[in-house]
PDB file of C-alpha atoms in Angstrom:
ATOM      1  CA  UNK A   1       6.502  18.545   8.167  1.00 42.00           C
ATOM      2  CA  UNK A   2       7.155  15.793  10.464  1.00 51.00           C
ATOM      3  CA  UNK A   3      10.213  15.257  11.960  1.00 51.00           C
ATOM      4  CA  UNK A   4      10.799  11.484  10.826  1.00 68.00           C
ATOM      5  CA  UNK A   5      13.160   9.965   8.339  1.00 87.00           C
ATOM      6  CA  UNK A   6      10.692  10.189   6.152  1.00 93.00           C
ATOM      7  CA  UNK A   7      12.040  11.550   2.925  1.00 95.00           C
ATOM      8  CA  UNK A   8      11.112  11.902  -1.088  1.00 97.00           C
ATOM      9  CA  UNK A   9      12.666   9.122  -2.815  1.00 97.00           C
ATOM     10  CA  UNK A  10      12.431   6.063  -0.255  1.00 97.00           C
ATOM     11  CA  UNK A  11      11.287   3.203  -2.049  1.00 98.00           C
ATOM     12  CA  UNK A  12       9.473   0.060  -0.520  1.00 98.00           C
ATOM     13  CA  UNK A  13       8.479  -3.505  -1.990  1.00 98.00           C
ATOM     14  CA  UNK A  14       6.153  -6.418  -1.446  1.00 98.00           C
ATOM     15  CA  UNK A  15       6.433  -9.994  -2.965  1.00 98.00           C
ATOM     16  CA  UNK A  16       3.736 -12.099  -3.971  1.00 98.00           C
ATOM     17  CA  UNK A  17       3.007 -15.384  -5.435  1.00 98.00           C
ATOM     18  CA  UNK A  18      -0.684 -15.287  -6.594  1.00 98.00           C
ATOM     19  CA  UNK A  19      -2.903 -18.146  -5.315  1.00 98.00           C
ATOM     20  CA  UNK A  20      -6.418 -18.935  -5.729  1.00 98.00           C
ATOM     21  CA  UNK A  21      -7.692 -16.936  -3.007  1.00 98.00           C
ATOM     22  CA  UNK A  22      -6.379 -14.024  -4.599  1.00 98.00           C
ATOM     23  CA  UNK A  23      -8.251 -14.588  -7.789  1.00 98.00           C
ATOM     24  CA  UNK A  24     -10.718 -12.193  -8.651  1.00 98.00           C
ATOM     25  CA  UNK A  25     -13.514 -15.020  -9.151  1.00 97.00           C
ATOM     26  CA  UNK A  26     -12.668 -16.122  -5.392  1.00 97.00           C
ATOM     27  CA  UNK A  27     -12.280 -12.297  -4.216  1.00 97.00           C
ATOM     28  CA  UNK A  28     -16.055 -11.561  -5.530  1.00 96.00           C
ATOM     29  CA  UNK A  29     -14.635  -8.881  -7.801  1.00 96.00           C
ATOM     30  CA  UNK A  30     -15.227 -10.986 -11.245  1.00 95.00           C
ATOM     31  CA  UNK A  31     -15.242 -14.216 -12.949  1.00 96.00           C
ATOM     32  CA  UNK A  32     -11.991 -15.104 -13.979  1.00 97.00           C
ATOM     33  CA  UNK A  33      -9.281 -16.817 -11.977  1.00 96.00           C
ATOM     34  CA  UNK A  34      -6.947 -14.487 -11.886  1.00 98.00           C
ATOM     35  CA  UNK A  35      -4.978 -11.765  -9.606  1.00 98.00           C
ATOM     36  CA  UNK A  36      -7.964  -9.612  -7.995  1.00 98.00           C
ATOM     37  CA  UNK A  37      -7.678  -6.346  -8.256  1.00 98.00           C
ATOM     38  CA  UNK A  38      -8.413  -5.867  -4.251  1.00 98.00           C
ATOM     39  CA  UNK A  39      -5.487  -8.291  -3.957  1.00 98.00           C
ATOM     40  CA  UNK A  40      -3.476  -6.147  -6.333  1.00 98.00           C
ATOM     41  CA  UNK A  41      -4.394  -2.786  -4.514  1.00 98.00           C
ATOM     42  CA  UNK A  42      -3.270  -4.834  -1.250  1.00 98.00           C
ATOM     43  CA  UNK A  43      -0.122  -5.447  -2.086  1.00 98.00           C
ATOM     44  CA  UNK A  44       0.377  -2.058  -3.644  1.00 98.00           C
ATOM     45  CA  UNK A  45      -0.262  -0.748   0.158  1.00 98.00           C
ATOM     46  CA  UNK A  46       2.189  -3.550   1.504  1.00 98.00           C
ATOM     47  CA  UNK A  47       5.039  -1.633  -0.657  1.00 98.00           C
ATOM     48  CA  UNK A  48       3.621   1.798   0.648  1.00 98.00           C
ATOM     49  CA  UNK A  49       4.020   0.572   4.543  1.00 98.00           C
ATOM     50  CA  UNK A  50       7.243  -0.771   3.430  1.00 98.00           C
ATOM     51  CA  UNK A  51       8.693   2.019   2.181  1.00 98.00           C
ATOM     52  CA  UNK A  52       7.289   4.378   4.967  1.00 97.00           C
ATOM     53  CA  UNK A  53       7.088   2.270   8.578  1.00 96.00           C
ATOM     54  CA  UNK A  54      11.110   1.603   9.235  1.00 95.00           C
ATOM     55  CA  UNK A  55      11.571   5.537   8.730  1.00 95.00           C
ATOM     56  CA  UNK A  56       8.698   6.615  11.676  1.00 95.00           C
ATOM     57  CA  UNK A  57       9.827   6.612  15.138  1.00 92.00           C
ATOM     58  CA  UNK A  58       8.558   3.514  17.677  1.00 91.00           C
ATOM     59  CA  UNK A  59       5.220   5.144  18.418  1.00 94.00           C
ATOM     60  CA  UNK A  60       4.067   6.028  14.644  1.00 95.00           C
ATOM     61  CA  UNK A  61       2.092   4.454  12.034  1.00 96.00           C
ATOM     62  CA  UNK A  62       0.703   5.314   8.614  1.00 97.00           C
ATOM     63  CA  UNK A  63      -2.996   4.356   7.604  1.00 98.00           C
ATOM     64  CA  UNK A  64      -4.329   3.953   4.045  1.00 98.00           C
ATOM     65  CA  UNK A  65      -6.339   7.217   2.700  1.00 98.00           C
ATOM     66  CA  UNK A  66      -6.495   7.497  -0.495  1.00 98.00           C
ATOM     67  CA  UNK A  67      -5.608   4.856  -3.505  1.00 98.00           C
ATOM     68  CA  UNK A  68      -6.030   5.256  -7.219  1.00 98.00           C
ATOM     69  CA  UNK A  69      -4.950   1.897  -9.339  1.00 98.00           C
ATOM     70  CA  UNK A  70      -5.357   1.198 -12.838  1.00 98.00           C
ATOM     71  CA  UNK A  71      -5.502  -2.474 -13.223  1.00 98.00           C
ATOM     72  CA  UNK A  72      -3.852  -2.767 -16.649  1.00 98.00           C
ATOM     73  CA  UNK A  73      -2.845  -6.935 -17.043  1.00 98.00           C
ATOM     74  CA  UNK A  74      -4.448 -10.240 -16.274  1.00 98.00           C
ATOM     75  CA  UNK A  75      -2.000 -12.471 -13.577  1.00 98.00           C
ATOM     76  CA  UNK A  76      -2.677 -16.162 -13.804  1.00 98.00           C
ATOM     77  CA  UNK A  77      -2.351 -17.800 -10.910  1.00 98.00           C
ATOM     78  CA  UNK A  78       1.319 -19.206  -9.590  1.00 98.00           C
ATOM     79  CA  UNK A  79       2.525 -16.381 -10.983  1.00 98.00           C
ATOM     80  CA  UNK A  80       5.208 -14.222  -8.996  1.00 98.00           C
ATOM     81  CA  UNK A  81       4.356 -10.275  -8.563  1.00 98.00           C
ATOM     82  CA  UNK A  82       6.315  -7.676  -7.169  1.00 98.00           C
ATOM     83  CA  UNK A  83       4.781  -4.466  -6.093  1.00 98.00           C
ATOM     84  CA  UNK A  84       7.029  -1.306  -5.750  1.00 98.00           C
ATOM     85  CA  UNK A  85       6.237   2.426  -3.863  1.00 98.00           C
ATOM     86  CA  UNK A  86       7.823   5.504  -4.141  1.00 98.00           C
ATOM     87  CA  UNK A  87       7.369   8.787  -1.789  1.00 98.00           C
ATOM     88  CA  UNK A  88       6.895  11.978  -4.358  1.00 98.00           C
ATOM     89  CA  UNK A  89       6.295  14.385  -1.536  1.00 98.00           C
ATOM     90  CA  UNK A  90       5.468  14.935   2.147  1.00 97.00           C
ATOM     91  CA  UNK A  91       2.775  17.507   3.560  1.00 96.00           C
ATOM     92  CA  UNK A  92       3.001  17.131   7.138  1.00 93.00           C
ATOM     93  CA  UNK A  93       1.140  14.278   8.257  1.00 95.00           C
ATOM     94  CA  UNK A  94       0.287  13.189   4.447  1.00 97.00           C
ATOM     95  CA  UNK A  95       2.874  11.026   2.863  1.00 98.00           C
ATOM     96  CA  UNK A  96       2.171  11.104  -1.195  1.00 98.00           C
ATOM     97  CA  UNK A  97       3.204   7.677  -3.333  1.00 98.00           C
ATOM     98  CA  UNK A  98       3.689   6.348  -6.736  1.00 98.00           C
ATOM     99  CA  UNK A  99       2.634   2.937  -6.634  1.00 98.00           C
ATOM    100  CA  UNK A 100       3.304   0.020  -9.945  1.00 98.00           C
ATOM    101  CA  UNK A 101       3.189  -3.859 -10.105  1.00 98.00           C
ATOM    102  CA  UNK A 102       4.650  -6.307 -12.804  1.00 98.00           C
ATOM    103  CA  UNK A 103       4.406  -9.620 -13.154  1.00 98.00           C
ATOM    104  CA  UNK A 104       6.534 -12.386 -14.099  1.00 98.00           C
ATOM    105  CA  UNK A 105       5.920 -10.870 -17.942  1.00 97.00           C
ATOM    106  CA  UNK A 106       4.796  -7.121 -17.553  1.00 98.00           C
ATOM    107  CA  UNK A 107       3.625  -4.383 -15.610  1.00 98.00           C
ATOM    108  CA  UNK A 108       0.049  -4.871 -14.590  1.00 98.00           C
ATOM    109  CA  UNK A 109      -1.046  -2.042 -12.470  1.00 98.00           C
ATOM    110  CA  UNK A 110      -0.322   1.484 -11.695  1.00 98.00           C
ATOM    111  CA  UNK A 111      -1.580   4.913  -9.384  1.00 98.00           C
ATOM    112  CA  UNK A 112      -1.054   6.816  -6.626  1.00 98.00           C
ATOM    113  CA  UNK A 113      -1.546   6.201  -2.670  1.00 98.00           C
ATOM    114  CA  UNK A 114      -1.708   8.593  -0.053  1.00 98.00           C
ATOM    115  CA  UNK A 115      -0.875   7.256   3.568  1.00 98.00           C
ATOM    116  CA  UNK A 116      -1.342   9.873   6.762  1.00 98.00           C
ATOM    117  CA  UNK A 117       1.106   9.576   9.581  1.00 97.00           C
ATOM    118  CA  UNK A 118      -0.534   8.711  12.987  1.00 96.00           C
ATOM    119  CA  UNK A 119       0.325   8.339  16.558  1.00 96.00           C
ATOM    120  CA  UNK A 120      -0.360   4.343  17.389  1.00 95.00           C
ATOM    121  CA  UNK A 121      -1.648   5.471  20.998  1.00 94.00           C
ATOM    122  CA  UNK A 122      -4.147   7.994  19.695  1.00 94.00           C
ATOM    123  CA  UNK A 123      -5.019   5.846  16.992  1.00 93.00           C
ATOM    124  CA  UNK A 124      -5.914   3.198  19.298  1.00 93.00           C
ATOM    125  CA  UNK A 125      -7.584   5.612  21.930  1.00 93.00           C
ATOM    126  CA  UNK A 126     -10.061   6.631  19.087  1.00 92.00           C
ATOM    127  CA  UNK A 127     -11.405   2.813  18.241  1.00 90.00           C
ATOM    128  CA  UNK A 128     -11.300   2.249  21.719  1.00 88.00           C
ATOM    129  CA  UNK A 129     -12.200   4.697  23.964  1.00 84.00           C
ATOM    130  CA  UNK A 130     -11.790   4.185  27.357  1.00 74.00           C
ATOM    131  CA  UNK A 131     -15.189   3.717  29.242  1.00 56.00           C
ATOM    132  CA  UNK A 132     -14.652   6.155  32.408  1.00 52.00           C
TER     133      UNK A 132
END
């Protein structure tokens, strides 16, 4: 395991108001004007990064891998939504997460997110390799 202050139980969050270029209709992902599920699976990752980046040293990131949402309530627009993470468990590099949203009225999507623990430098040095 890495040794961060990464830990089970650290929770992160991510406010919202939903505006119409978050609608699904807007989003391409269906015909309604109403929170997109992309935008909801967005700001499901915002809570993940919250809950993970102010426990990695300077020089360490976490990247998106794997996301599961179920997409359970419609979100007018104006509407407020908070979206809330929670680390279950740690395998080395792999950080494991509960992830749930609720609106002003209910909860409107849950899953599971997996984020993987990189250094920023070698990150960087694999989009852009040098050209020598």
């Amino acid at each position: 395991m890495l040794e961060f202050g990464l830990r089970v139980g650290l929770i992160g969050e991510a406010i919202d108001t939903v505006t119409i270029e978050q609608t699904a209709i807007r989003m391409g992902s269906g015909a309604f004007e109403v929170f997109a599920t992309p935008a909801l699976v967005a700001l499901m990752e915002s809570a993940a990064v919250a809950a993970i980046a102010p426990n990695l040293a300077q020089d360490y990131a976490s990247v998106g891998i794997e996301i599961t949402v179920k997409h359970i309530s419609a979100t007018p627009t104006g509407e407020n939504v908070v979206a809330m993470a929670e680390v279950t468990r740690i395998d080395d590099k792999r950080v494991y997460l509960e992830v749930r949203a609720w609106d002003e009225r209910e909860l409107i999507g849950i899953g599971t997110h997996t984020r993987y623990v990189v250094e920023i430098s070698d990150f960087e040095n694999r989009l852009h390799p040098s050209s020598e």
